[in-house]
PDB file of C-alpha atoms in Angstrom:
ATOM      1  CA  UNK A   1      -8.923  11.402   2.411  1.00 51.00           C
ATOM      2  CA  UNK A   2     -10.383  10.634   5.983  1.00 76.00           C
ATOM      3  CA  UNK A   3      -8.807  11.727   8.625  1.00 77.00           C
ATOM      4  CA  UNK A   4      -7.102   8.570  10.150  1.00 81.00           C
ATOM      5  CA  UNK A   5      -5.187   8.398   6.668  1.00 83.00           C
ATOM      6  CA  UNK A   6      -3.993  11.945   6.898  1.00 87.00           C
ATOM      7  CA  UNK A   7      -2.373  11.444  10.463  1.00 89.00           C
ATOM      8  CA  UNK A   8      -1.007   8.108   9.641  1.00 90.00           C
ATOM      9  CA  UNK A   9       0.045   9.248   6.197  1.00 90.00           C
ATOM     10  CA  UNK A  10       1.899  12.865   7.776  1.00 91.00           C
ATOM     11  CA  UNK A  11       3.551  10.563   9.951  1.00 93.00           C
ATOM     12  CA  UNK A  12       4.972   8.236   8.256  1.00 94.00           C
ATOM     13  CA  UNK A  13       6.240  10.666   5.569  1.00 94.00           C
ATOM     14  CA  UNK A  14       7.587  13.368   7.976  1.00 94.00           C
ATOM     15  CA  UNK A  15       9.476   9.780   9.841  1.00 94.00           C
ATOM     16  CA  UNK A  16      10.490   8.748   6.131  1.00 93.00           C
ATOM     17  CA  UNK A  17      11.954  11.946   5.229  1.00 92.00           C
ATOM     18  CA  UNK A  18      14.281  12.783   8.355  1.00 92.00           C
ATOM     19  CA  UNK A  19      15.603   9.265   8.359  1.00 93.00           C
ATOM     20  CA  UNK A  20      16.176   9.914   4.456  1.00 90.00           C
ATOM     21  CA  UNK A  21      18.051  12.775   4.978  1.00 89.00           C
ATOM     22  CA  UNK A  22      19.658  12.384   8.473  1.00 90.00           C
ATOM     23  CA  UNK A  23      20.688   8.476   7.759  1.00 90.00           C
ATOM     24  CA  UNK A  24      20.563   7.183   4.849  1.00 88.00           C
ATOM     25  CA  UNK A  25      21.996  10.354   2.632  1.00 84.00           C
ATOM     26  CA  UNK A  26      24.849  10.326   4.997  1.00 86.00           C
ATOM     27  CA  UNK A  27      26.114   6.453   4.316  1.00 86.00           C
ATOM     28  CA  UNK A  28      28.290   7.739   1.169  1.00 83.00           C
ATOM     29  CA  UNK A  29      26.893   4.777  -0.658  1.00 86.00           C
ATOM     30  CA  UNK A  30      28.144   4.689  -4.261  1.00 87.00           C
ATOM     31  CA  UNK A  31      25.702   5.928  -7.182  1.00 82.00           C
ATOM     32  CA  UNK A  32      22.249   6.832  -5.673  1.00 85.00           C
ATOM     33  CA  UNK A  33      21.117   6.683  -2.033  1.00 87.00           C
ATOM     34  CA  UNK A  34      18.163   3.998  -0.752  1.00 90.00           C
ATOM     35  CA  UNK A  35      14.845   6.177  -1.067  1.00 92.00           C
ATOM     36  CA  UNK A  36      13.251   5.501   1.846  1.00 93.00           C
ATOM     37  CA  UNK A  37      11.118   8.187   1.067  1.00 93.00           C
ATOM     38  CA  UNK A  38       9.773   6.637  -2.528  1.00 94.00           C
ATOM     39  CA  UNK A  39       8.793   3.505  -0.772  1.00 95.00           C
ATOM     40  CA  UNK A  40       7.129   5.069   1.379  1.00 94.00           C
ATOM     41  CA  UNK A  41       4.676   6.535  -1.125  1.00 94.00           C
ATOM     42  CA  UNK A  42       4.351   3.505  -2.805  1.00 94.00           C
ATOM     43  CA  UNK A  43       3.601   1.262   0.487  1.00 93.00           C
ATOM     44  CA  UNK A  44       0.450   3.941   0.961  1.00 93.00           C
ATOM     45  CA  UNK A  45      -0.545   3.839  -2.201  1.00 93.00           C
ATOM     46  CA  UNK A  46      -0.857   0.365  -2.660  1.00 91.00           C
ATOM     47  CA  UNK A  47      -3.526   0.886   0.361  1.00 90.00           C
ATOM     48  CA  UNK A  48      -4.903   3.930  -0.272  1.00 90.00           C
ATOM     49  CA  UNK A  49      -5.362   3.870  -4.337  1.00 89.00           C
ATOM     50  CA  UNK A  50      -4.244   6.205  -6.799  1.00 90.00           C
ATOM     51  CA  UNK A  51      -5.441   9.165  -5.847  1.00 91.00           C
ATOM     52  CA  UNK A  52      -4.585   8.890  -2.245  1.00 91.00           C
ATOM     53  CA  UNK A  53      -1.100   7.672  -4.078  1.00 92.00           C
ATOM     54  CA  UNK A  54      -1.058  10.874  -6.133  1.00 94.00           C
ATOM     55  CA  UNK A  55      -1.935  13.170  -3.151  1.00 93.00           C
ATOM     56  CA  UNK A  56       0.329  11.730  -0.442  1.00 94.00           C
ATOM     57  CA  UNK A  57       3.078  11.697  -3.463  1.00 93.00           C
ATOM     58  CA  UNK A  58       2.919  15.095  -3.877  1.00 94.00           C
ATOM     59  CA  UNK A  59       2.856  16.225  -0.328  1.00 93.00           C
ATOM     60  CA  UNK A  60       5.764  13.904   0.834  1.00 93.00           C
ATOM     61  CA  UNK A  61       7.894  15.438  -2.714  1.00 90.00           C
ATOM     62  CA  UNK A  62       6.941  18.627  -2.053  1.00 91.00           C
ATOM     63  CA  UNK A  63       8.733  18.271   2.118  1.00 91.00           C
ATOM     64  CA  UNK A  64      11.734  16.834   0.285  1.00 88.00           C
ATOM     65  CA  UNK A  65      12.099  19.668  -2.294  1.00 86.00           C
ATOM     66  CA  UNK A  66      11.728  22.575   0.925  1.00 86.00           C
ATOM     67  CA  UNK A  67      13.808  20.514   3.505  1.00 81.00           C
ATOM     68  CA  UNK A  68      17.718  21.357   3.431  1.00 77.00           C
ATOM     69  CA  UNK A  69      19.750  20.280   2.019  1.00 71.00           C
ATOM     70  CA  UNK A  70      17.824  20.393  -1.464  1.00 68.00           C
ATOM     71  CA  UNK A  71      19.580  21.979  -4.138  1.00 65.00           C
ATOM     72  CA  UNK A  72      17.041  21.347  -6.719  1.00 68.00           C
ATOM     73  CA  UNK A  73      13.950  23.569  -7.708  1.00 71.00           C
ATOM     74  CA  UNK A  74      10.780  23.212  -5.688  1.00 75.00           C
ATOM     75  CA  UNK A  75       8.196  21.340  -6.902  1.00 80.00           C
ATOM     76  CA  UNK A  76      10.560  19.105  -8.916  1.00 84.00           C
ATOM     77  CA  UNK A  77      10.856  15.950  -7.110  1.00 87.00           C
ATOM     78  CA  UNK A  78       7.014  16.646  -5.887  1.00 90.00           C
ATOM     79  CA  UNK A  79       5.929  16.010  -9.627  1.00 91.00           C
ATOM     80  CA  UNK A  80       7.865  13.099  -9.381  1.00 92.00           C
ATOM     81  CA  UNK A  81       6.493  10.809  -6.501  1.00 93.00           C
ATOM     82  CA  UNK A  82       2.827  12.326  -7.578  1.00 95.00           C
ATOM     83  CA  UNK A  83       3.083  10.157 -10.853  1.00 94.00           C
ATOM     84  CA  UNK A  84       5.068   7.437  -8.997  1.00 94.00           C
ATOM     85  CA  UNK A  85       1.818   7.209  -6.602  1.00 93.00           C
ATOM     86  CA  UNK A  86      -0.517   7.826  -8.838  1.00 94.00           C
ATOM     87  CA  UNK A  87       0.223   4.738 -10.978  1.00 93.00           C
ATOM     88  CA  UNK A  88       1.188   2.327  -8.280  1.00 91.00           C
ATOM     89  CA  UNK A  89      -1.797   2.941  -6.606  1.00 90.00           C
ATOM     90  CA  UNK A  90      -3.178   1.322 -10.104  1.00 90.00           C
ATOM     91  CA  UNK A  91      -1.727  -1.610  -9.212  1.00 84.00           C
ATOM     92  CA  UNK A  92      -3.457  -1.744  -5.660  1.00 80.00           C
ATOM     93  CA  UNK A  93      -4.673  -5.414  -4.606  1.00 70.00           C
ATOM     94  CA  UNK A  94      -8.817  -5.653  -5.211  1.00 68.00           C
ATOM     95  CA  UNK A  95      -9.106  -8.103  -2.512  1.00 60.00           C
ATOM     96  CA  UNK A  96      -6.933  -5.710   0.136  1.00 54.00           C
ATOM     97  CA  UNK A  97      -4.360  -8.421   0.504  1.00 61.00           C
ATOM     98  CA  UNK A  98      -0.657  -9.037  -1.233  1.00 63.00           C
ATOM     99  CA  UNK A  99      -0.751 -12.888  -2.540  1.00 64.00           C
ATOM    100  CA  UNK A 100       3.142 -12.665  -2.890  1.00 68.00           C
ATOM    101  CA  UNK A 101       5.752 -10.590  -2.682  1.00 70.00           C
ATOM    102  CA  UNK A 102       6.745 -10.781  -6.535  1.00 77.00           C
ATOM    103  CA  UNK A 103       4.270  -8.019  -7.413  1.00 78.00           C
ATOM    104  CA  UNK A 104       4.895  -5.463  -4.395  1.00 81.00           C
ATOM    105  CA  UNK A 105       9.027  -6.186  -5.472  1.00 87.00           C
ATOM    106  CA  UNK A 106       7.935  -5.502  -9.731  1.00 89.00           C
ATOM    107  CA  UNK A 107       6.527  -2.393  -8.559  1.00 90.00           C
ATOM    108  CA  UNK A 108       9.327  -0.960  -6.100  1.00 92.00           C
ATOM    109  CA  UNK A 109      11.829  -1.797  -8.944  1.00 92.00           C
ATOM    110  CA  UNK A 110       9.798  -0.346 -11.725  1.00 92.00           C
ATOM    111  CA  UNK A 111       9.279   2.810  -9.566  1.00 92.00           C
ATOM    112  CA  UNK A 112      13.038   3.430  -8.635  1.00 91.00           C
ATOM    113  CA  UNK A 113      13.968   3.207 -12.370  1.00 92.00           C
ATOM    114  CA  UNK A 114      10.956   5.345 -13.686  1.00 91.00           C
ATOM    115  CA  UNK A 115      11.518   8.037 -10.522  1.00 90.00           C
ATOM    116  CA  UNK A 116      15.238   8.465 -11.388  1.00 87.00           C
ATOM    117  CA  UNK A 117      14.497   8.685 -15.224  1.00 89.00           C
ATOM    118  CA  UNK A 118      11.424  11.402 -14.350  1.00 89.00           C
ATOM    119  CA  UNK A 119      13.721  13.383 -12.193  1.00 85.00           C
ATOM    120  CA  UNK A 120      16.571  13.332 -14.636  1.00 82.00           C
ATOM    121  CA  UNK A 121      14.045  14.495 -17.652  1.00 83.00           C
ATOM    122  CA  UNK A 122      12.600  16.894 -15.391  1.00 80.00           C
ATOM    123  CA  UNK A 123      16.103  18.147 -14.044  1.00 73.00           C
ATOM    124  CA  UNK A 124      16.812  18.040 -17.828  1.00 74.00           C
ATOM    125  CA  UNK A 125      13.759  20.768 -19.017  1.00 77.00           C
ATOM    126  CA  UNK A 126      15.216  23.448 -16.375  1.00 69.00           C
ATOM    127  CA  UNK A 127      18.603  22.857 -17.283  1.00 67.00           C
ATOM    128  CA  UNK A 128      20.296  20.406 -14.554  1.00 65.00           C
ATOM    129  CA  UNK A 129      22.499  18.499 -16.356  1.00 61.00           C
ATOM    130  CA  UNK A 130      24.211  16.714 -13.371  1.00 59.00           C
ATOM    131  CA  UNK A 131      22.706  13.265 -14.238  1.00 56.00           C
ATOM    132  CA  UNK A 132      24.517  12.857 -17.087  1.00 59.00           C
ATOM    133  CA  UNK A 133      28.279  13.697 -15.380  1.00 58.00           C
ATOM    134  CA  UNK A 134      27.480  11.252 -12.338  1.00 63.00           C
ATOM    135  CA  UNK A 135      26.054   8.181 -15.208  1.00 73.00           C
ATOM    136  CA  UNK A 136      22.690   7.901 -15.335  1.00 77.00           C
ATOM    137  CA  UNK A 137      23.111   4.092 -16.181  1.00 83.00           C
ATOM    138  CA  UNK A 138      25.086   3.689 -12.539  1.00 83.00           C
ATOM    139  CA  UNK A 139      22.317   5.731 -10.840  1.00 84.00           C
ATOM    140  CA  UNK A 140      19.382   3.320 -12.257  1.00 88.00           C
ATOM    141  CA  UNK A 141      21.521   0.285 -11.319  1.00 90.00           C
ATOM    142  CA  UNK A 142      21.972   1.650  -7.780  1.00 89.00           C
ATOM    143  CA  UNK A 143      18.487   2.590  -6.982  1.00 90.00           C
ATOM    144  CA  UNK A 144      16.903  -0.335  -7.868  1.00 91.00           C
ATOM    145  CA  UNK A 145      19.406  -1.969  -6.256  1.00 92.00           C
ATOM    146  CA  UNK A 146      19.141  -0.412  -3.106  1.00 92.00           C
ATOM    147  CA  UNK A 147      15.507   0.117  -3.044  1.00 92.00           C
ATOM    148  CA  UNK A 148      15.112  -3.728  -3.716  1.00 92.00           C
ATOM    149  CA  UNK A 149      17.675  -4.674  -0.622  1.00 92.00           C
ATOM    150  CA  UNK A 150      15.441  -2.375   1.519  1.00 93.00           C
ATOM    151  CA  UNK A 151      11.787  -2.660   0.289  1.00 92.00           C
ATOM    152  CA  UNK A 152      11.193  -5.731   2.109  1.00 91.00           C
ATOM    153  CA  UNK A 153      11.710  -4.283   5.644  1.00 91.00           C
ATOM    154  CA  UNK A 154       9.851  -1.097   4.803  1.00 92.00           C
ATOM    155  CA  UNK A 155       6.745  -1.841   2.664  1.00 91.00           C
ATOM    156  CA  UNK A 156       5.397  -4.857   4.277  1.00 89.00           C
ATOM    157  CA  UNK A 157       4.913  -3.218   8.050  1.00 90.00           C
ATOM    158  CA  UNK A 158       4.113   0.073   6.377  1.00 92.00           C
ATOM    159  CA  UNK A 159       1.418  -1.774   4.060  1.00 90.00           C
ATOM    160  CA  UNK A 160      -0.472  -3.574   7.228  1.00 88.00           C
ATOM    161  CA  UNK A 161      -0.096  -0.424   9.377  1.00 90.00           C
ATOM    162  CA  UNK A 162      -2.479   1.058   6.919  1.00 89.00           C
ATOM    163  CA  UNK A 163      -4.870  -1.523   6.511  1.00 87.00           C
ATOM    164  CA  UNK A 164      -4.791  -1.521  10.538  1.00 86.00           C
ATOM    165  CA  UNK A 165      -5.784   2.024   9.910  1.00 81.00           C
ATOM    166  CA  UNK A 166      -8.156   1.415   7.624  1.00 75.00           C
ATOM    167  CA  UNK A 167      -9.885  -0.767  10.031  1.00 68.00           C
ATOM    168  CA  UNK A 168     -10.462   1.707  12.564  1.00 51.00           C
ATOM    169  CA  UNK A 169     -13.717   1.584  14.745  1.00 47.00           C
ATOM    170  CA  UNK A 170     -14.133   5.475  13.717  1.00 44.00           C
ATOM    171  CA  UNK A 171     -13.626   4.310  10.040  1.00 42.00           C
ATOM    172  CA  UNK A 172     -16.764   5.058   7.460  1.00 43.00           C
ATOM    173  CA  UNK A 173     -18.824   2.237   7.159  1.00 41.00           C
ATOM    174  CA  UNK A 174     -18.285   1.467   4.019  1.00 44.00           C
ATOM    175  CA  UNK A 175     -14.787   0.839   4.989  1.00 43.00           C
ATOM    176  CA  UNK A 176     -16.312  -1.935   7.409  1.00 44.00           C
ATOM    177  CA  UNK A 177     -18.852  -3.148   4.842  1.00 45.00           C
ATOM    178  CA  UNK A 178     -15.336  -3.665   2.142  1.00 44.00           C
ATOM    179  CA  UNK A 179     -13.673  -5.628   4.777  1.00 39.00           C
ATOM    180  CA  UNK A 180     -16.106  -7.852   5.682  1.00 39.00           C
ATOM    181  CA  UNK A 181     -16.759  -8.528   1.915  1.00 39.00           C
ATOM    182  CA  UNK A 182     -13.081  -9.562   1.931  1.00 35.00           C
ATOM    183  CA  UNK A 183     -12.791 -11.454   4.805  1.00 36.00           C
ATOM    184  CA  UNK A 184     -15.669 -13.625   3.496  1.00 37.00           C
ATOM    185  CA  UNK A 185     -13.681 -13.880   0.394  1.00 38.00           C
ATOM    186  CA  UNK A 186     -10.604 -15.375   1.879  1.00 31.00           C
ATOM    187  CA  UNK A 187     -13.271 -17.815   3.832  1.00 34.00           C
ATOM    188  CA  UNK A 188     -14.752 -18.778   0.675  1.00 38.00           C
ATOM    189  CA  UNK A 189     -11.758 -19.543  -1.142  1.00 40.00           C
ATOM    190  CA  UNK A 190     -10.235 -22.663   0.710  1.00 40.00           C
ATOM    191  CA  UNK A 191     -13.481 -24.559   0.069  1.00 35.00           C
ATOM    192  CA  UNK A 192     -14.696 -23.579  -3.442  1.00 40.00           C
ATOM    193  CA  UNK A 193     -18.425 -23.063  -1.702  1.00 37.00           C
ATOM    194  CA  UNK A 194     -20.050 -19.493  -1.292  1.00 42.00           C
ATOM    195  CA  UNK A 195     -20.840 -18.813   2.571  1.00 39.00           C
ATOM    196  CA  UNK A 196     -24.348 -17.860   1.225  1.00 47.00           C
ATOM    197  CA  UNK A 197     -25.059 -21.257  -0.058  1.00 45.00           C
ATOM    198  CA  UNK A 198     -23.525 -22.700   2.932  1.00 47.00           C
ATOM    199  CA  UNK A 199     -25.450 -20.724   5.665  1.00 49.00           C
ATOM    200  CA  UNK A 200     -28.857 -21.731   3.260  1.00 52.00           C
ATOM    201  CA  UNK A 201     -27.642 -25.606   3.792  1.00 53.00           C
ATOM    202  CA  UNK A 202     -27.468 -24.994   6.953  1.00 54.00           C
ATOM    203  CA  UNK A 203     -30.707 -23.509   7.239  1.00 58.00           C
ATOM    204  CA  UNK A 204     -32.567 -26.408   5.276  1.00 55.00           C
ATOM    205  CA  UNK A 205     -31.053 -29.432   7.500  1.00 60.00           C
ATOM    206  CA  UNK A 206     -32.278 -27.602  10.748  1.00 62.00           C
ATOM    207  CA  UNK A 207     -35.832 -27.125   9.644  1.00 62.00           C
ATOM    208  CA  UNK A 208     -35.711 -31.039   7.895  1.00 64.00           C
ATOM    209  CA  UNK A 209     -34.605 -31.989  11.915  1.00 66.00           C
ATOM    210  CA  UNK A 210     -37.310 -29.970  13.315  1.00 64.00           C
ATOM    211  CA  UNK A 211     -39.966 -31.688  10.856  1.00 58.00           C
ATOM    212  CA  UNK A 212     -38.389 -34.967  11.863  1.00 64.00           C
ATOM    213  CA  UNK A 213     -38.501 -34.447  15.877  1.00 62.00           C
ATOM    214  CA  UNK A 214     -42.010 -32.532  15.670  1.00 58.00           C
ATOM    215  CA  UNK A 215     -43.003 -35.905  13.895  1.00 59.00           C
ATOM    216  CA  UNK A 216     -41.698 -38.316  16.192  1.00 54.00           C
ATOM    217  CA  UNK A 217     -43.404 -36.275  19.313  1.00 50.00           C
ATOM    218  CA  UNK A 218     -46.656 -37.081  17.370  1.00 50.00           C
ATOM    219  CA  UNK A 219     -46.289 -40.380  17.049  1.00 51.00           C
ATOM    220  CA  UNK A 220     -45.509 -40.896  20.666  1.00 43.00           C
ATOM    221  CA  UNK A 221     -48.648 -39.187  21.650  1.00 45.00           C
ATOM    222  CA  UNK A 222     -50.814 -41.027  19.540  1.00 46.00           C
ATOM    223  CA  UNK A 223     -49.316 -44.357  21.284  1.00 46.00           C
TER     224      UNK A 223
END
């Protein structure tokens, strides 16, 4: 990972994770609390691929598992948002941009369900049983419920902050030579034409009008 997605990555997570447990695990909500945390990871991995998904998962679980007031075993909920980034960074967009928001929503849904069945199975193998007395079927209603209800003012800024990032005059080339590639996708797809073909049009009526003028300067001079 390059060091503009480290900084921006640390940043956001360390923000995430003190609003997650100064805010949000303080509203006394009923059934689970909004993860701000979780869609964090996923809004960066959706960016930065799966492995940056798996490796910003695990760093941003492993802060939650040491930060008070955890009462959980360390490393637990780390394993957790390392597979949740890992495989939504599967899911990242080819072209670098979101077409809708029905995808980004699928995912944040599918990842508050699978994250609270993980944890519980995990909780389950070292012998935490206190899923089952709160109802796991309340807790996967309630996360989804609230991560749905707050994805859509989280995810979105955190997605284009990243690809702001990404962008970065300091960035590899490559990174430059990707987003050029896409931004002459998105001008080649409202007209069906490649901008190859069109700057070789181009090309062919200028030299045809030189021909032509160069011709009609010779006929004046023989005249």
């Amino acid at each position: 990972m390059r060091f503009n997605r480290m900084l921006l990555s640390t940043t956001l997570v360390v923000v995430a994770l003190v609003i997650q447990v100064s805010v949000l695990a303080r509203l006394h909500l009923p059934g689970a609390v909004p993860d701000l945390l979780l869609l964090t990871v996923l809004a960066l991995a959706m960016v930065y691929g799966h492995v940056g998904g798996a490796l910003i998962g695990f760093g941003a679980g492993l802060l939650a598992d040491l930060a008070p007031p955890a009462d959980h075993a360390a490393g637990r909920y780390a394993l957790v948002l390392c597979v949740i980034g890992y495989l939504a960074g599967l899911v990242k967009p080819e072209s670098g941009q979101l077409k809708s928001a029905t995808g980004p929503m699928a995912v944040v849904v599918a990842a508050a369900v699978g994250s609270t069945l993980l944890y519980a199975g995990v909780g389950a193998l070292v012998g935490d049983t206190s899923a089952r007395h709160v109802g796991l079927t309340g807790l996967l209603f309630t996360a989804a419920l609230y991560d749905l209800l707050l994805a859509p003012f989280v995810v979105p800024g955190l997605m284009a902050l990243a690809r702001r990032a990404e962008n970065d005059p300091l960035a590899e080339t490559n990174s430059g030579g990707k987003s050029g590639d896409v931004a002459s996708g998105w001008l080649s797809s409202g007209t069906g034409l490649r901008i190859g073909s069109q700057r070789g049009g181009l090309r062919v009526k200028a030299a045809k009008a030189r021909v032509a003028r160069a011709g009609r300067i010779k006929g004046v001079k023989r005249l």
